[in-house]
Tab-separated table of C-alpha atoms and ligand atoms in Angstrom:
chain	number	residue	atom	x	y	z
E	1	UNK	CA	0.062	-0.022	-0.031
E	2	UNK	CA	1.148	3.583	0.381
E	3	UNK	CA	3.202	5.153	2.930
E	4	UNK	CA	1.440	5.869	6.192
E	5	UNK	CA	0.357	9.193	7.282
E	6	UNK	CA	1.970	8.980	10.575
E	7	UNK	CA	5.354	8.424	8.691
E	8	UNK	CA	5.023	11.267	6.422
E	9	UNK	CA	2.427	9.668	3.726
E	10	UNK	CA	-0.692	10.711	2.630
E	11	UNK	CA	-3.892	10.451	4.873
E	12	UNK	CA	-6.711	8.356	3.851
E	13	UNK	CA	-9.278	11.317	4.517
E	14	UNK	CA	-8.591	15.232	4.826
E	15	UNK	CA	-12.121	15.663	5.997
E	16	UNK	CA	-13.405	14.824	9.495
E	17	UNK	CA	-15.986	12.068	9.675
E	18	UNK	CA	-19.148	13.773	9.504
E	19	UNK	CA	-21.334	14.450	12.511
E	20	UNK	CA	-24.960	13.666	13.259
E	21	UNK	CA	-27.578	16.328	13.448
E	22	UNK	CA	-31.026	14.929	13.404
E	23	UNK	CA	-33.176	18.011	14.751
E	24	UNK	CA	-34.948	19.467	11.902
E	25	UNK	CA	-37.979	21.225	11.187
E	26	UNK	CA	-40.535	18.729	12.590
E	27	UNK	CA	-38.630	19.375	16.253
E	28	UNK	CA	-38.963	22.855	15.669
E	29	UNK	CA	-42.911	22.561	14.808
E	30	UNK	CA	-43.270	20.342	17.712
E	31	UNK	CA	-41.370	22.740	20.504
E	32	UNK	CA	-43.282	26.098	19.125
E	33	UNK	CA	-46.720	23.970	19.546
E	34	UNK	CA	-45.924	23.468	23.101
E	35	UNK	CA	-44.468	27.203	23.645
E	36	UNK	CA	-47.723	28.558	21.912
E	37	UNK	CA	-49.733	26.570	24.257
E	38	UNK	CA	-48.067	28.254	27.623
E	39	UNK	CA	-48.021	25.151	29.259
E	40	UNK	CA	-44.351	23.829	29.237
E	41	UNK	CA	-45.164	21.032	32.332
E	42	UNK	CA	-48.531	19.951	33.525
E	43	UNK	CA	-47.229	17.720	36.376
E	44	UNK	CA	-48.953	18.085	39.660
E	45	UNK	CA	-47.497	16.236	42.954
E	46	UNK	CA	-50.786	15.366	44.129
E	47	UNK	CA	-54.047	13.033	43.605
E	48	UNK	CA	-55.096	14.566	40.202
E	49	UNK	CA	-55.336	13.344	36.698
E	50	UNK	CA	-52.030	15.688	36.212
E	51	UNK	CA	-50.402	13.623	38.369
E	52	UNK	CA	-49.453	11.773	35.135
E	53	UNK	CA	-48.018	14.822	33.300
E	54	UNK	CA	-49.497	17.118	30.264
E	55	UNK	CA	-50.589	15.791	26.829
E	56	UNK	CA	-47.353	15.672	25.174
E	57	UNK	CA	-45.938	14.016	28.287
E	58	UNK	CA	-48.314	11.310	28.085
E	59	UNK	CA	-48.739	11.160	24.160
E	60	UNK	CA	-45.024	10.272	24.315
E	61	UNK	CA	-45.174	7.455	26.911
E	62	UNK	CA	-48.033	6.184	24.597
E	63	UNK	CA	-46.022	6.296	21.395
E	64	UNK	CA	-42.969	4.571	22.928
E	65	UNK	CA	-44.807	1.980	24.399
E	66	UNK	CA	-46.401	1.138	21.347
E	67	UNK	CA	-43.478	1.318	19.129
E	68	UNK	CA	-41.469	-0.687	21.379
E	69	UNK	CA	-44.345	-3.372	21.637
E	70	UNK	CA	-45.017	-3.238	25.306
E	71	UNK	CA	-47.771	-1.966	27.483
E	72	UNK	CA	-46.204	0.596	29.461
E	73	UNK	CA	-43.955	3.406	29.185
E	74	UNK	CA	-42.917	5.947	32.009
E	75	UNK	CA	-40.782	9.055	30.956
E	76	UNK	CA	-38.266	10.897	33.415
E	77	UNK	CA	-35.886	13.617	32.738
E	78	UNK	CA	-32.924	11.246	32.109
E	79	UNK	CA	-31.716	7.856	31.761
E	80	UNK	CA	-29.683	7.992	34.997
E	81	UNK	CA	-32.697	8.697	37.072
E	82	UNK	CA	-34.912	6.223	35.146
E	83	UNK	CA	-32.218	3.688	36.275
E	84	UNK	CA	-32.380	4.580	39.522
E	85	UNK	CA	-35.993	4.409	39.222
E	86	UNK	CA	-36.148	0.827	38.017
E	87	UNK	CA	-34.209	-0.387	40.601
E	88	UNK	CA	-36.195	1.112	43.267
E	89	UNK	CA	-39.543	0.015	41.474
E	90	UNK	CA	-38.221	-3.478	41.726
E	91	UNK	CA	-38.243	-3.322	45.385
E	92	UNK	CA	-34.442	-3.449	45.612
E	93	UNK	CA	-32.791	-1.479	49.015
E	94	UNK	CA	-30.257	-1.983	51.673
E	95	UNK	CA	-28.562	-5.477	52.055
E	96	UNK	CA	-29.580	-6.488	48.484
E	97	UNK	CA	-26.780	-7.158	45.497
E	98	UNK	CA	-27.254	-6.381	42.074
E	99	UNK	CA	-25.139	-7.814	39.634
E	100	UNK	CA	-23.808	-5.374	36.858
E	101	UNK	CA	-21.273	-4.824	34.092
E	102	UNK	CA	-18.091	-2.894	35.318
E	103	UNK	CA	-17.652	-1.899	31.269
E	104	UNK	CA	-20.537	0.637	30.987
E	105	UNK	CA	-21.429	4.407	31.828
E	106	UNK	CA	-21.179	4.764	35.651
E	107	UNK	CA	-25.041	5.579	35.746
E	108	UNK	CA	-25.818	1.862	35.721
E	109	UNK	CA	-23.987	1.038	39.057
E	110	UNK	CA	-24.481	4.476	40.843
E	111	UNK	CA	-28.578	3.653	40.455
E	112	UNK	CA	-27.872	0.495	42.520
E	113	UNK	CA	-25.869	2.644	45.159
E	114	UNK	CA	-28.835	5.197	45.388
E	115	UNK	CA	-31.084	2.368	47.138
E	116	UNK	CA	-28.223	1.683	49.252
E	117	UNK	CA	-27.804	-1.842	47.541
E	118	UNK	CA	-24.550	-3.274	46.672
E	119	UNK	CA	-23.077	-3.052	43.093
E	120	UNK	CA	-21.541	-6.589	42.612
E	121	UNK	CA	-19.384	-6.677	39.334
E	122	UNK	CA	-19.398	-9.403	37.035
E	123	UNK	CA	-17.472	-9.595	34.096
E	124	UNK	CA	-17.829	-9.335	30.250
E	125	UNK	CA	-17.630	-11.532	27.436
E	126	UNK	CA	-14.290	-11.291	25.208
E	127	UNK	CA	-15.874	-11.150	22.054
E	128	UNK	CA	-19.611	-8.895	22.889
E	129	UNK	CA	-18.530	-6.977	25.799
E	130	UNK	CA	-21.998	-7.519	27.587
E	131	UNK	CA	-22.287	-8.948	30.714
E	132	UNK	CA	-20.639	-12.838	30.699
E	133	UNK	CA	-23.581	-15.344	31.575
E	134	UNK	CA	-20.866	-17.598	33.220
E	135	UNK	CA	-19.006	-14.568	35.662
E	136	UNK	CA	-22.729	-13.575	36.339
E	137	UNK	CA	-23.222	-17.159	37.868
E	138	UNK	CA	-20.279	-16.919	39.408
E	139	UNK	CA	-21.292	-14.082	41.432
E	140	UNK	CA	-24.592	-15.199	42.787
E	141	UNK	CA	-24.862	-15.078	46.501
E	142	UNK	CA	-27.947	-15.338	49.139
E	143	UNK	CA	-28.048	-11.342	48.766
E	144	UNK	CA	-28.588	-11.398	44.967
E	145	UNK	CA	-31.860	-9.688	43.840
E	146	UNK	CA	-31.377	-8.295	40.456
E	147	UNK	CA	-29.042	-8.398	37.132
E	148	UNK	CA	-28.595	-4.733	35.633
E	149	UNK	CA	-27.635	-5.952	32.091
E	150	UNK	CA	-26.244	-3.198	29.715
E	151	UNK	CA	-26.469	-3.258	26.084
E	152	UNK	CA	-23.190	-1.817	25.753
E	153	UNK	CA	-22.261	-0.062	22.411
E	154	UNK	CA	-25.762	-0.657	21.053
E	155	UNK	CA	-25.547	-4.343	21.249
E	156	UNK	CA	-28.038	-6.512	23.081
E	157	UNK	CA	-26.528	-8.800	26.102
E	158	UNK	CA	-26.972	-12.252	26.319
E	159	UNK	CA	-30.506	-12.307	26.887
E	160	UNK	CA	-31.767	-15.908	27.030
E	161	UNK	CA	-29.039	-17.345	29.248
E	162	UNK	CA	-29.659	-14.114	31.303
E	163	UNK	CA	-33.286	-14.510	31.645
E	164	UNK	CA	-32.727	-18.085	32.244
E	165	UNK	CA	-30.170	-17.427	35.190
E	166	UNK	CA	-32.969	-14.673	36.394
E	167	UNK	CA	-35.794	-17.670	36.425
E	168	UNK	CA	-33.756	-20.032	37.897
E	169	UNK	CA	-32.752	-17.546	41.007
E	170	UNK	CA	-35.687	-15.657	41.340
E	171	UNK	CA	-34.023	-12.708	40.117
E	172	UNK	CA	-35.460	-9.076	38.441
E	173	UNK	CA	-33.438	-7.818	35.388
E	174	UNK	CA	-33.335	-4.389	34.468
E	175	UNK	CA	-32.194	-3.390	30.981
E	176	UNK	CA	-29.905	-0.491	30.497
E	177	UNK	CA	-30.684	0.145	26.821
E	178	UNK	CA	-29.332	3.919	26.746
E	179	UNK	CA	-26.964	3.062	23.960
E	180	UNK	CA	-29.543	0.560	22.217
E	181	UNK	CA	-32.763	2.281	20.961
E	182	UNK	CA	-33.549	0.459	17.513
E	183	UNK	CA	-31.979	-2.620	18.187
E	184	UNK	CA	-33.269	-6.211	18.128
E	185	UNK	CA	-32.741	-9.402	19.840
E	186	UNK	CA	-34.609	-12.494	18.330
E	187	UNK	CA	-37.095	-10.051	17.050
E	188	UNK	CA	-37.862	-7.992	20.431
E	189	UNK	CA	-36.545	-4.650	20.872
E	190	UNK	CA	-34.028	-3.492	22.996
E	191	UNK	CA	-35.424	-1.947	26.249
E	192	UNK	CA	-38.009	-4.658	26.661
E	193	UNK	CA	-35.591	-7.603	27.058
E	194	UNK	CA	-35.650	-7.611	30.902
E	195	UNK	CA	-38.612	-6.851	33.734
E	196	UNK	CA	-37.904	-2.940	33.065
E	197	UNK	CA	-36.198	-1.315	30.494
E	198	UNK	CA	-34.422	2.179	30.195
E	199	UNK	CA	-33.985	4.228	26.944
E	200	UNK	CA	-31.888	7.506	27.311
E	201	UNK	CA	-32.879	10.467	25.150
E	202	UNK	CA	-29.440	12.382	26.026
E	203	UNK	CA	-28.147	14.784	22.747
E	204	UNK	CA	-25.509	11.885	22.268
E	205	UNK	CA	-27.846	8.991	21.919
E	206	UNK	CA	-29.610	7.529	18.891
E	207	UNK	CA	-32.789	9.761	19.380
E	208	UNK	CA	-32.608	12.566	21.923
E	209	UNK	CA	-34.668	15.582	23.299
E	210	UNK	CA	-31.638	17.176	24.911
E	211	UNK	CA	-32.172	15.151	27.794
E	212	UNK	CA	-34.594	12.592	28.778
E	213	UNK	CA	-35.582	8.818	29.979
E	214	UNK	CA	-37.848	6.316	29.217
E	215	UNK	CA	-38.973	3.325	31.188
E	216	UNK	CA	-40.488	0.507	29.488
E	217	UNK	CA	-42.517	-2.777	31.302
E	218	UNK	CA	-44.883	-5.000	30.693
E	219	UNK	CA	-45.713	-5.349	34.366
E	220	UNK	CA	-48.666	-2.440	35.571
E	221	UNK	CA	-47.417	-2.687	39.100
E	222	UNK	CA	-43.745	-1.832	38.091
E	223	UNK	CA	-45.420	1.030	35.830
E	224	UNK	CA	-47.378	2.518	38.562
E	225	UNK	CA	-44.475	2.460	41.126
E	226	UNK	CA	-42.274	4.046	38.754
E	227	UNK	CA	-44.841	6.929	38.038
E	228	UNK	CA	-44.836	7.398	41.819
E	229	UNK	CA	-41.036	7.611	42.272
E	230	UNK	CA	-41.061	10.145	39.213
E	231	UNK	CA	-43.140	12.619	41.086
E	232	UNK	CA	-42.942	12.785	44.735
E	233	UNK	CA	-45.416	9.292	45.436
E	234	UNK	CA	-45.699	9.680	48.865
E	235	UNK	CA	-47.863	11.983	48.771
E	236	UNK	CA	-50.671	9.957	46.814
E	237	UNK	CA	-49.872	6.762	48.067
E	238	UNK	CA	-52.849	6.660	50.239
E	239	UNK	CA	-55.242	8.571	47.751
E	240	UNK	CA	-53.850	5.841	45.231
E	241	UNK	CA	-54.934	2.786	47.779
E	242	UNK	CA	-51.164	1.653	47.501
E	243	UNK	CA	-50.519	-1.149	50.431
E	244	UNK	CA	-46.726	-1.553	49.822
E	245	UNK	CA	-44.843	1.801	50.169
E	246	UNK	CA	-41.532	0.577	50.518
E	247	UNK	CA	-39.510	2.301	48.157
E	248	UNK	CA	-41.766	4.950	47.304
E	249	UNK	CA	-39.763	8.066	48.675
E	250	UNK	CA	-40.615	10.031	45.678
E	251	UNK	CA	-38.806	12.854	43.688
E	252	UNK	CA	-39.123	15.205	40.860
E	253	UNK	CA	-37.401	13.918	37.808
E	254	UNK	CA	-40.207	14.756	35.612
E	255	UNK	CA	-39.709	15.446	31.858
E	256	UNK	CA	-41.103	18.819	30.251
E	257	UNK	CA	-43.725	19.126	28.089
E	258	UNK	CA	-41.105	20.825	25.504
E	259	UNK	CA	-38.916	17.744	25.753
E	260	UNK	CA	-41.597	15.455	25.286
E	261	UNK	CA	-42.732	17.022	22.038
E	262	UNK	CA	-39.203	17.023	20.398
E	263	UNK	CA	-39.163	13.421	21.617
E	264	UNK	CA	-41.826	12.351	19.949
E	265	UNK	CA	-40.776	13.637	16.630
E	266	UNK	CA	-37.719	11.869	17.367
E	267	UNK	CA	-39.402	8.721	17.801
E	268	UNK	CA	-40.656	8.831	14.201
E	269	UNK	CA	-37.399	9.147	12.875
E	270	UNK	CA	-35.679	6.323	14.937
E	271	UNK	CA	-36.574	3.464	12.254
E	272	UNK	CA	-34.715	5.635	9.842
E	273	UNK	CA	-31.689	6.555	11.987
E	274	UNK	CA	-31.427	2.940	13.536
E	275	UNK	CA	-31.506	1.412	9.598
E	276	UNK	CA	-28.557	3.569	8.859
E	277	UNK	CA	-26.341	2.848	12.123
E	278	UNK	CA	-26.820	-0.705	11.826
E	279	UNK	CA	-26.187	-1.135	8.214
E	280	UNK	CA	-23.246	1.203	8.120
E	281	UNK	CA	-21.999	-0.718	11.138
E	282	UNK	CA	-22.825	-4.388	9.516
E	283	UNK	CA	-20.971	-3.028	6.267
E	284	UNK	CA	-17.609	-1.895	8.267
E	285	UNK	CA	-17.884	-5.798	9.750
E	286	UNK	CA	-17.846	-7.068	6.654
E	287	UNK	CA	-14.992	-5.381	5.254
E	288	UNK	CA	-12.829	-5.687	8.454
E	289	UNK	CA	-13.523	-9.855	8.107
E	290	UNK	CA	-10.348	-11.351	7.639
E	291	UNK	CA	-7.571	-8.705	8.335
E	292	UNK	CA	-5.295	-10.173	10.714
E	293	UNK	CA	-5.198	-8.977	14.170
E	294	UNK	CA	-8.134	-6.529	13.723
E	295	UNK	CA	-11.611	-8.165	15.596
E	296	UNK	CA	-14.446	-6.664	14.398
E	297	UNK	CA	-17.743	-6.684	17.150
E	298	UNK	CA	-19.459	-10.061	17.399
E	299	UNK	CA	-23.453	-9.758	18.073
E	300	UNK	CA	-24.997	-12.498	19.824
E	301	UNK	CA	-26.948	-14.751	17.918
E	302	UNK	CA	-30.321	-13.126	16.703
E	303	UNK	CA	-29.201	-9.492	17.709
E	304	UNK	CA	-28.424	-6.793	15.482
E	305	UNK	CA	-26.761	-3.226	16.760
E	306	UNK	CA	-27.010	0.196	16.634
E	307	UNK	CA	-23.294	0.807	16.999
E	308	UNK	CA	-23.542	3.375	19.247
E	309	UNK	CA	-20.051	2.944	19.521
E	310	UNK	CA	-18.072	0.339	17.134
E	311	UNK	CA	-15.567	-1.550	19.350
E	312	UNK	CA	-12.590	-3.063	17.593
E	313	UNK	CA	-10.493	-5.456	19.064
E	314	UNK	CA	-6.595	-5.197	18.127
E	315	UNK	CA	-5.541	-8.721	19.024
E	316	UNK	CA	-1.973	-8.283	20.660
E	317	UNK	CA	-0.819	-11.761	19.886
E	318	UNK	CA	-1.023	-11.348	16.265
E	319	UNK	CA	-0.125	-7.546	15.809
E	320	UNK	CA	3.459	-6.389	16.109
E	321	UNK	CA	2.369	-2.938	17.145
E	322	UNK	CA	0.790	-1.630	20.425
E	323	UNK	CA	-2.579	0.155	20.534
E	324	UNK	CA	-1.242	3.539	21.317
E	325	UNK	CA	0.733	3.631	18.185
E	326	UNK	CA	-2.029	1.974	16.073
E	327	UNK	CA	-4.319	4.839	17.324
E	328	UNK	CA	-2.170	7.003	16.540
E	329	UNK	CA	-1.565	5.778	12.816
E	330	UNK	CA	-5.049	5.873	12.531
E	331	UNK	CA	-5.733	9.683	13.882
E	332	UNK	CA	-2.951	10.559	11.260
E	333	UNK	CA	-5.036	8.906	8.359
E	334	UNK	CA	-7.941	10.789	9.209
E	335	UNK	CA	-9.635	8.312	11.434
E	336	UNK	CA	-9.438	8.892	15.040
E	337	UNK	CA	-10.753	6.146	17.484
E	338	UNK	CA	-11.269	5.940	21.082
E	339	UNK	CA	-8.876	3.712	23.265
E	340	UNK	CA	-10.395	1.861	25.975
E	341	UNK	CA	-13.792	3.016	26.483
E	342	UNK	CA	-14.586	3.544	30.071
E	343	UNK	CA	-12.368	2.875	33.590
E	344	UNK	CA	-13.949	-0.364	34.743
E	345	UNK	CA	-16.373	0.993	37.468
E	346	UNK	CA	-15.007	-0.778	40.424
E	347	UNK	CA	-11.814	1.102	39.862
E	348	UNK	CA	-13.070	4.592	40.549
E	349	UNK	CA	-12.380	6.023	43.550
E	350	UNK	CA	-16.131	5.593	44.940
E	351	UNK	CA	-15.719	2.034	45.053
E	352	UNK	CA	-11.973	1.686	45.983
E	353	UNK	CA	-12.329	3.936	49.203
E	354	UNK	CA	-16.173	2.907	49.828
E	355	UNK	CA	-17.094	6.100	50.181
E	356	UNK	CA	-20.608	6.853	48.952
E	357	UNK	CA	-23.237	8.189	51.752
E	358	UNK	CA	-21.749	9.830	54.722
E	359	UNK	CA	-18.059	9.232	55.508
E	360	UNK	CA	-18.474	5.396	57.200
E	361	UNK	CA	-18.728	3.079	54.121
E	362	UNK	CA	-22.594	3.434	53.731
E	363	UNK	CA	-24.292	1.027	51.991
E	364	UNK	CA	-21.339	-1.740	52.710
E	365	UNK	CA	-21.048	-1.301	56.114
E	366	UNK	CA	-24.767	-1.044	57.111
E	367	UNK	CA	-26.277	-3.444	59.350
E	368	UNK	CA	-28.756	-4.553	56.619
E	369	UNK	CA	-25.430	-5.901	54.473
E	370	UNK	CA	-25.094	-9.684	55.267
E	371	UNK	CA	-22.562	-9.966	52.433
E	372	UNK	CA	-18.931	-9.574	51.162
E	373	UNK	CA	-17.757	-7.638	47.737
E	374	UNK	CA	-14.745	-7.294	46.133
E	375	UNK	CA	-13.568	-4.444	43.954
E	376	UNK	CA	-9.947	-5.309	43.539
E	377	UNK	CA	-7.778	-5.013	40.536
E	378	UNK	CA	-8.233	-7.942	38.398
E	379	UNK	CA	-11.750	-8.683	39.744
E	380	UNK	CA	-12.737	-8.436	35.960
E	381	UNK	CA	-9.778	-9.583	33.931
E	382	UNK	CA	-11.560	-9.254	30.475
E	383	UNK	CA	-13.049	-5.887	31.110
E	384	UNK	CA	-9.752	-4.746	32.265
E	385	UNK	CA	-7.749	-6.209	29.388
E	386	UNK	CA	-9.915	-4.523	26.815
E	387	UNK	CA	-9.938	-1.217	28.705
E	388	UNK	CA	-6.013	-1.419	29.203
E	389	UNK	CA	-4.628	-3.047	26.178
E	390	UNK	CA	-6.954	-4.031	23.239
E	391	UNK	CA	-9.993	-2.248	22.198
E	392	UNK	CA	-10.534	0.659	20.266
E	393	UNK	CA	-13.670	2.597	19.524
E	394	UNK	CA	-14.747	4.143	16.204
E	395	UNK	CA	-17.670	6.597	15.954
E	396	UNK	CA	-19.293	5.478	12.680
E	397	UNK	CA	-23.042	5.675	12.822
E	398	UNK	CA	-23.823	8.970	12.679
E	399	UNK	CA	-25.632	10.005	9.714
E	400	UNK	CA	-24.882	11.636	7.007
E	401	UNK	CA	-22.154	9.124	6.945
E	402	UNK	CA	-21.904	7.089	3.660
E	403	UNK	CA	-20.856	3.735	2.348
E	404	UNK	CA	-17.813	5.662	1.160
E	405	UNK	CA	-16.930	7.009	4.440
E	406	UNK	CA	-17.133	3.461	6.027
E	407	UNK	CA	-14.532	2.202	3.163
E	408	UNK	CA	-12.117	5.017	4.222
E	409	UNK	CA	-12.359	3.623	7.840
E	410	UNK	CA	-11.820	0.047	6.722
E	411	UNK	CA	-8.730	1.246	4.310
E	412	UNK	CA	-7.101	2.850	7.263
E	413	UNK	CA	-7.233	-0.036	9.197
E	414	UNK	CA	-5.993	-2.301	6.192
E	415	UNK	CA	-3.270	0.316	5.347
E	416	UNK	CA	-1.855	0.353	8.832
E	417	UNK	CA	-1.824	-3.632	9.325
E	418	UNK	CA	-0.060	-4.028	5.947
E	419	UNK	CA	2.710	-1.408	6.902
E	420	UNK	CA	3.192	-2.319	10.339
E	421	UNK	CA	6.957	-2.994	9.827
E	422	UNK	CA	7.205	0.602	9.340
E	423	UNK	CA	5.679	1.747	12.065
E	424	UNK	CA	7.564	-0.769	14.325
E	425	UNK	CA	10.444	1.038	13.785
E	426	UNK	CA	8.425	4.322	14.544
E	427	UNK	CA	7.588	3.068	17.802
E	428	UNK	CA	10.747	1.791	18.669
E	429	UNK	CA	12.387	5.325	18.153
E	430	UNK	CA	9.448	6.410	20.216
E	431	UNK	CA	10.374	4.403	23.008
E	432	UNK	CA	14.166	5.204	22.899
E	433	UNK	CA	13.447	8.592	22.900
E	434	UNK	CA	14.694	9.460	19.312
E	435	UNK	CA	13.575	12.610	17.806
E	436	UNK	CA	10.128	11.462	16.357
E	437	UNK	CA	9.449	10.983	12.907
E	438	UNK	CA	6.243	12.232	13.348
E	439	UNK	CA	4.677	13.795	10.106
E	440	UNK	CA	1.373	14.744	12.199
E	441	UNK	CA	3.308	16.269	14.920
E	442	UNK	CA	6.155	18.096	12.663
E	443	UNK	CA	3.342	19.236	10.200
E	444	UNK	CA	5.097	17.320	7.438
E	445	UNK	CA	2.290	15.357	5.380
G	501	PLP	C1	-26.007	7.376	28.522
G	501	PLP	C2	-25.812	6.572	29.288
G	501	PLP	C3	-26.731	6.381	30.466
G	501	PLP	C4	-26.974	7.743	31.120
G	501	PLP	O1	-28.213	8.149	30.570
G	501	PLP	P1	-28.467	9.723	30.437
G	501	PLP	O2	-29.529	9.937	29.834
G	501	PLP	O3	-27.466	10.872	29.888
G	501	PLP	O4	-28.948	9.745	32.393
G	501	PLP	C5	-26.729	5.427	31.282
G	501	PLP	N1	-26.347	3.813	30.637
G	501	PLP	C6	-25.461	3.908	29.436
G	501	PLP	C7	-24.996	2.812	29.102
G	501	PLP	C8	-25.360	5.115	28.748
G	501	PLP	O5	-24.855	5.149	27.398
């Protein structure tokens, strides 16, 4: 092939990959409709029909439930608060353990802590990066009450096996589908694969309303509990005849009418936005297949992905250059990638020092907790390997990217694999501190 851009050759791309913009005239019209009505939120925190919100919020919830094929939807102001609501609605509280992946956005785990329950981290599968069902089994104790499974990078977790484990042990499953709106698993939609599912409408997600979250569920009781937690539920439990008031310590995490109106328009665009992301990601997988040392994402059988991030494993046993060098060479070709995704969550100071609420180690030290839990380095070796050594993440799915953009991404990977030997020399020179022959840094190429 040709000389690497990092070593002074010409880059594959001179233009950055185009960025998404899915908000247009439809959202503008919806926002104006709400502004003209003058009612920017219609929620009331008292026993009244408006306890359940105004017309846009209620229509949004009905439309999401219908589009995802479940009876109930409940909106919130973010997926973070929706996850907290889900954990509480499932009746999880002090002394309970919830098994969760460490390779996710930090809110999947803090949602558990917020109920004074204990996050127990199981390792991820080395090909799909979602919870490994075998590791989940190993982490089950008498304290385990639920599994929080995340469809990470937009690819559904190993749901058949996870649900089998949950059935066997009488556990609830919460699905964090914040990155997966539109993806499917054996015909069912991500967000509806557990007992209760959560979508995110934050600006960076597949569809958005600025900020926002949606809970999806089949069970009416989980729906009602979620509605109560969202909106000062303790005020209405008596009027609504709620017997089990445990966990109904309400809050205000209500979605404004403006966001709901925008979210409704975005939902209409989801099939198109999803189809494009999914098709471009599948195309990149086809193009990268067979390239030595470069491993495209593997989906569980019967799963489709949004490719919210497109994870690529660089196999250190096959490649002759390290990940950092590879990533630098990619960036020089005009195809920047992220290295490793998030720190495995248990390595955050919060878990290492066990300081959450107060200074005395609550909830780990609270009298209700009868178990022990480890957050030691090495706890989830696959997650640590992916973070520190093996994974890069490309951002490929955002419209208006085209097949041609995807072809460039694939060509950049091929070029680097083919020109590895030249890159090895460069890597050694950097290591021994010689002046870098770095085209990008010196302005050459
Ligand atoms: C973005 C994200 C969240 C949080 O969503 P917000 O709407 O920003 O609160 C939770 N979990 C995962 C996996 C996410 O990617």
